[in-house]
């Protein structure tokens, strides 16, 4: 199965700081990289997707994709305690019957006040 | 309303007994997914339906069955539960023509004793 590797496994940043998460895919047959966030007791929720080289910004969140190296990063500026959660990277691949979506094991982010 | 409902939220099963998990969505999405999530591991894709076309992963092909009687409902069936099936089972849905964004339920936690 396609592998999606995330680093670091856990990350601690102070409130107002910058959090940086990394993700690499082992398969070039993808159309989109996705970032999902999961708070305790809830299902994962999609944050943003990226499919073109370069940066994509949505509010405090910026994703950066390098297609040549199959690497995507997520940067959270001005981190808030509410950003504390498990962050998943996922890769979606178009199939004849829908999208196959494969997830990494996640980065646990803790933002301390 | 982006709602995916899973039942039951918690399930206790004996080794060797069958387990049936149910998922429903009200968004008229054409694709529904089942993932298995164990602590500190990536959500593992088990299978997904695009309309009535079932896609099953090769390494879980014989362990899990599923049905989708209509576009709103999808079930996951384990014929004979083993200890290794203890996990959180996440259901998700998406629109096949979109980018592969998934909408998740809160999960069904299965404990096999």
Short mmCIF file of C-alpha atoms in Angstrom, two decimals:
data_model
loop_
_atom_site.label_atom_id
_atom_site.label_comp_id
_atom_site.label_asym_id
_atom_site.label_seq_id
_atom_site.Cartn_x
_atom_site.Cartn_y
_atom_site.Cartn_z
CA UNK A 1 0.00 0.00 0.00
CA UNK A 2 1.13 3.55 -0.68
CA UNK A 3 3.10 4.99 2.21
CA UNK A 4 2.63 8.43 3.66
CA UNK A 5 5.28 9.39 6.19
CA UNK A 6 4.79 12.22 8.67
CA UNK A 7 7.21 13.98 10.99
CA UNK A 8 7.61 14.79 13.76
CA UNK A 9 5.42 12.35 15.71
CA UNK A 10 4.73 15.06 18.27
CA UNK A 11 5.37 18.76 18.52
CA UNK A 12 5.04 21.29 21.29
CA UNK A 13 4.93 25.05 20.62
CA UNK A 14 4.07 28.05 22.79
CA UNK A 15 0.92 30.04 22.15
CA UNK A 16 1.60 32.54 19.37
CA UNK A 17 4.44 30.46 17.96
CA UNK A 18 4.89 28.76 14.59
CA UNK A 19 4.22 25.03 14.17
CA UNK A 20 5.70 23.18 11.18
CA UNK A 21 4.58 19.70 10.15
CA UNK A 22 6.04 17.53 7.38
CA UNK A 23 4.75 14.83 5.08
CA UNK A 24 6.23 12.74 2.26
CA UNK A 25 4.52 10.33 -0.12
CA UNK A 26 6.18 7.31 -1.72
CA UNK A 27 3.85 7.28 -4.73
CA UNK A 28 3.63 9.81 -7.59
CA UNK A 29 0.14 8.70 -8.63
CA UNK A 30 -1.62 11.26 -6.50
CA UNK A 31 -3.75 14.22 -7.42
CA UNK A 32 -4.01 16.00 -4.07
CA UNK A 33 -2.25 16.26 -0.77
CA UNK A 34 -4.61 16.91 2.13
CA UNK A 35 -4.21 18.02 5.72
CA UNK A 36 -6.77 16.85 8.27
CA UNK A 37 -7.13 17.74 11.93
CA UNK A 38 -8.66 15.56 14.63
CA UNK A 39 -9.64 16.78 18.08
CA UNK A 40 -10.21 14.26 20.83
CA UNK A 41 -13.58 12.49 20.57
CA UNK A 42 -14.23 13.67 17.02
CA UNK A 43 -13.59 12.37 13.54
CA UNK A 44 -10.87 13.97 11.39
CA UNK A 45 -11.86 17.18 9.60
CA UNK A 46 -10.29 18.46 6.40
CA UNK A 47 -8.22 21.62 6.77
CA UNK A 48 -6.92 22.20 3.27
CA UNK A 49 -5.66 20.57 0.11
CA UNK A 50 -2.84 21.40 -2.30
CA UNK A 51 -1.95 20.02 -5.72
CA UNK A 52 0.31 22.66 -7.31
CA UNK A 53 3.93 23.36 -6.51
CA UNK A 54 4.43 26.24 -4.13
CA UNK A 55 2.44 27.74 -1.30
CA UNK A 56 -1.25 27.81 -0.50
CA UNK A 57 -2.45 30.00 2.34
CA UNK A 58 -5.72 29.78 4.23
CA UNK A 59 -5.82 32.12 7.21
CA UNK A 60 -3.13 31.13 9.71
CA UNK A 61 -2.42 27.91 7.79
CA UNK A 62 0.05 27.66 4.90
CA UNK A 63 0.76 24.47 2.96
CA UNK A 64 3.85 24.12 0.79
CA UNK A 65 4.20 21.43 -1.87
CA UNK A 66 7.31 20.23 -3.70
CA UNK A 67 6.10 17.76 -6.30
CA UNK A 68 9.58 16.70 -7.35
CA UNK A 69 10.32 15.39 -3.85
CA UNK A 70 6.68 14.47 -3.07
CA UNK A 71 6.97 16.54 0.08
CA UNK A 72 4.35 18.77 1.64
CA UNK A 73 4.54 20.83 4.80
CA UNK A 74 1.96 22.63 6.92
CA UNK A 75 2.86 25.78 8.81
CA UNK A 76 0.58 27.20 11.47
CA UNK A 77 1.43 30.73 12.48
CA UNK A 78 0.20 32.40 15.67
CA UNK A 79 -0.64 28.97 17.10
CA UNK A 80 -3.57 28.84 19.53
CA UNK A 81 -4.35 26.31 22.29
CA UNK A 82 -7.39 25.31 20.20
CA UNK A 83 -4.96 24.15 17.48
CA UNK A 84 -3.85 21.35 19.82
CA UNK A 85 -4.91 18.21 17.97
CA UNK A 86 -3.74 15.26 15.87
CA UNK A 87 -2.83 16.36 12.33
CA UNK A 88 -2.99 13.87 9.47
CA UNK A 89 -1.51 14.16 6.02
CA UNK A 90 -3.37 12.28 3.29
CA UNK A 91 -2.90 11.64 -0.41
CA UNK A 92 -5.81 11.20 -2.78
CA UNK A 93 -5.51 9.25 -6.02
CA UNK A 94 -8.20 9.33 -8.67
CA UNK A 95 -9.49 5.91 -9.62
CA UNK A 96 -12.11 4.81 -12.11
CA UNK A 97 -14.42 4.40 -9.15
CA UNK A 98 -13.84 7.39 -6.90
CA UNK A 99 -10.76 8.57 -5.01
CA UNK A 100 -8.52 6.30 -3.00
CA UNK A 101 -7.33 8.28 0.06
CA UNK A 102 -4.33 7.10 2.11
CA UNK A 103 -3.34 8.65 5.44
CA UNK A 104 -0.13 9.07 7.41
CA UNK A 105 0.11 8.21 11.09
CA UNK A 106 -0.21 11.79 12.24
CA UNK A 107 1.61 14.52 14.18
CA UNK A 108 0.31 15.37 17.63
CA UNK A 109 0.50 19.12 18.21
CA UNK A 110 0.34 20.66 21.65
CA UNK A 111 0.08 24.44 21.95
CA UNK A 112 0.73 25.60 25.49
CA UNK A 113 -0.65 28.89 26.85
CA UNK B 1 -25.45 19.77 6.77
CA UNK B 2 -22.19 17.82 6.62
CA UNK B 3 -23.17 14.89 8.79
CA UNK B 4 -21.91 11.34 8.88
CA UNK B 5 -23.41 9.15 11.60
CA UNK B 6 -21.97 5.92 12.88
CA UNK B 7 -23.63 3.25 15.01
CA UNK B 8 -22.91 1.93 17.48
CA UNK B 9 -20.35 4.35 18.96
CA UNK B 10 -19.04 1.56 21.19
CA UNK B 11 -19.20 -2.17 20.58
CA UNK B 12 -18.03 -5.01 22.80
CA UNK B 13 -17.73 -8.35 21.05
CA UNK B 14 -16.57 -11.85 21.95
CA UNK B 15 -13.88 -13.60 19.97
CA UNK B 16 -15.43 -15.57 17.15
CA UNK B 17 -18.67 -13.60 17.09
CA UNK B 18 -19.86 -11.42 14.21
CA UNK B 19 -19.82 -7.63 14.27
CA UNK B 20 -21.85 -5.25 12.12
CA UNK B 21 -21.13 -1.51 12.04
CA UNK B 22 -23.41 0.99 10.34
CA UNK B 23 -22.73 4.33 8.70
CA UNK B 24 -25.12 6.86 7.20
CA UNK B 25 -24.70 10.24 5.49
CA UNK B 26 -27.18 12.89 4.46
CA UNK B 27 -25.09 14.73 1.86
CA UNK B 28 -25.97 12.52 -1.12
CA UNK B 29 -22.29 11.68 -1.52
CA UNK B 30 -21.53 8.98 -4.05
CA UNK B 31 -18.47 7.55 -2.26
CA UNK B 32 -18.26 6.00 1.23
CA UNK B 33 -15.16 4.72 2.99
CA UNK B 34 -14.24 2.53 5.94
CA UNK B 35 -10.95 2.95 7.80
CA UNK B 36 -9.49 1.03 10.75
CA UNK B 37 -7.58 3.17 13.26
CA UNK B 38 -5.36 1.75 16.00
CA UNK B 39 -3.45 3.89 18.51
CA UNK B 40 -0.31 5.54 17.08
CA UNK B 41 -1.00 4.14 13.64
CA UNK B 42 -2.29 5.66 10.42
CA UNK B 43 -5.97 5.17 9.59
CA UNK B 44 -5.87 2.08 7.39
CA UNK B 45 -8.15 2.07 4.36
CA UNK B 46 -10.23 -1.12 4.37
CA UNK B 47 -12.58 -0.50 1.47
CA UNK B 48 -14.65 2.13 -0.29
CA UNK B 49 -17.78 2.25 -2.40
CA UNK B 50 -18.12 4.51 -5.41
CA UNK B 51 -21.84 4.35 -6.04
CA UNK B 52 -22.34 0.56 -6.03
CA UNK B 53 -18.77 -0.31 -7.03
CA UNK B 54 -16.88 -1.84 -4.12
CA UNK B 55 -13.10 -1.34 -3.92
CA UNK B 56 -11.38 -3.53 -1.31
CA UNK B 57 -7.74 -3.38 -0.27
CA UNK B 58 -5.76 -6.51 -1.09
CA UNK B 59 -4.50 -7.18 2.45
CA UNK B 60 -7.94 -6.94 4.07
CA UNK B 61 -9.91 -8.48 1.23
CA UNK B 62 -11.09 -11.56 3.10
CA UNK B 63 -11.42 -10.08 6.58
CA UNK B 64 -14.10 -7.46 6.01
CA UNK B 65 -17.34 -7.40 4.06
CA UNK B 66 -19.55 -4.49 3.26
CA UNK B 67 -22.87 -3.61 1.74
CA UNK B 68 -24.42 -0.42 0.47
CA UNK B 69 -28.18 -0.86 0.01
CA UNK B 70 -28.57 2.78 -1.01
CA UNK B 71 -26.34 5.85 -1.35
CA UNK B 72 -27.01 6.98 2.23
CA UNK B 73 -26.04 3.79 4.09
CA UNK B 74 -22.99 1.59 4.25
CA UNK B 75 -22.19 -1.28 6.62
CA UNK B 76 -18.98 -3.01 7.65
CA UNK B 77 -19.26 -6.68 8.61
CA UNK B 78 -16.79 -8.88 10.43
CA UNK B 79 -17.83 -12.52 10.27
CA UNK B 80 -15.70 -13.79 13.15
CA UNK B 81 -14.03 -11.20 15.33
CA UNK B 82 -10.49 -11.76 16.56
CA UNK B 83 -8.54 -9.82 19.17
CA UNK B 84 -6.68 -8.02 16.36
CA UNK B 85 -9.93 -6.40 15.22
CA UNK B 86 -10.06 -4.21 18.33
CA UNK B 87 -9.78 -0.68 16.95
CA UNK B 88 -11.65 2.50 16.08
CA UNK B 89 -13.54 2.16 12.81
CA UNK B 90 -14.00 5.41 10.93
CA UNK B 91 -16.57 5.91 8.20
CA UNK B 92 -16.26 8.77 5.73
CA UNK B 93 -18.03 10.01 2.63
CA UNK B 94 -17.10 12.21 -0.31
CA UNK B 95 -18.29 13.38 -3.69
CA UNK B 96 -16.44 11.44 -6.38
CA UNK B 97 -16.13 14.34 -8.82
CA UNK B 98 -14.47 16.54 -6.19
CA UNK B 99 -10.88 16.44 -4.96
CA UNK B 100 -11.17 13.55 -2.55
CA UNK B 101 -12.18 15.58 0.50
CA UNK B 102 -13.56 13.21 3.10
CA UNK B 103 -16.21 13.91 5.72
CA UNK B 104 -15.80 11.64 8.72
CA UNK B 105 -18.12 10.33 11.38
CA UNK B 106 -17.08 10.18 15.02
CA UNK B 107 -16.12 6.53 14.79
CA UNK B 108 -17.19 3.19 16.23
CA UNK B 109 -14.88 1.82 18.88
CA UNK B 110 -14.76 -1.98 18.75
CA UNK B 111 -13.33 -3.97 21.64
CA UNK B 112 -12.99 -7.72 21.15
CA UNK B 113 -12.60 -9.87 24.27
#
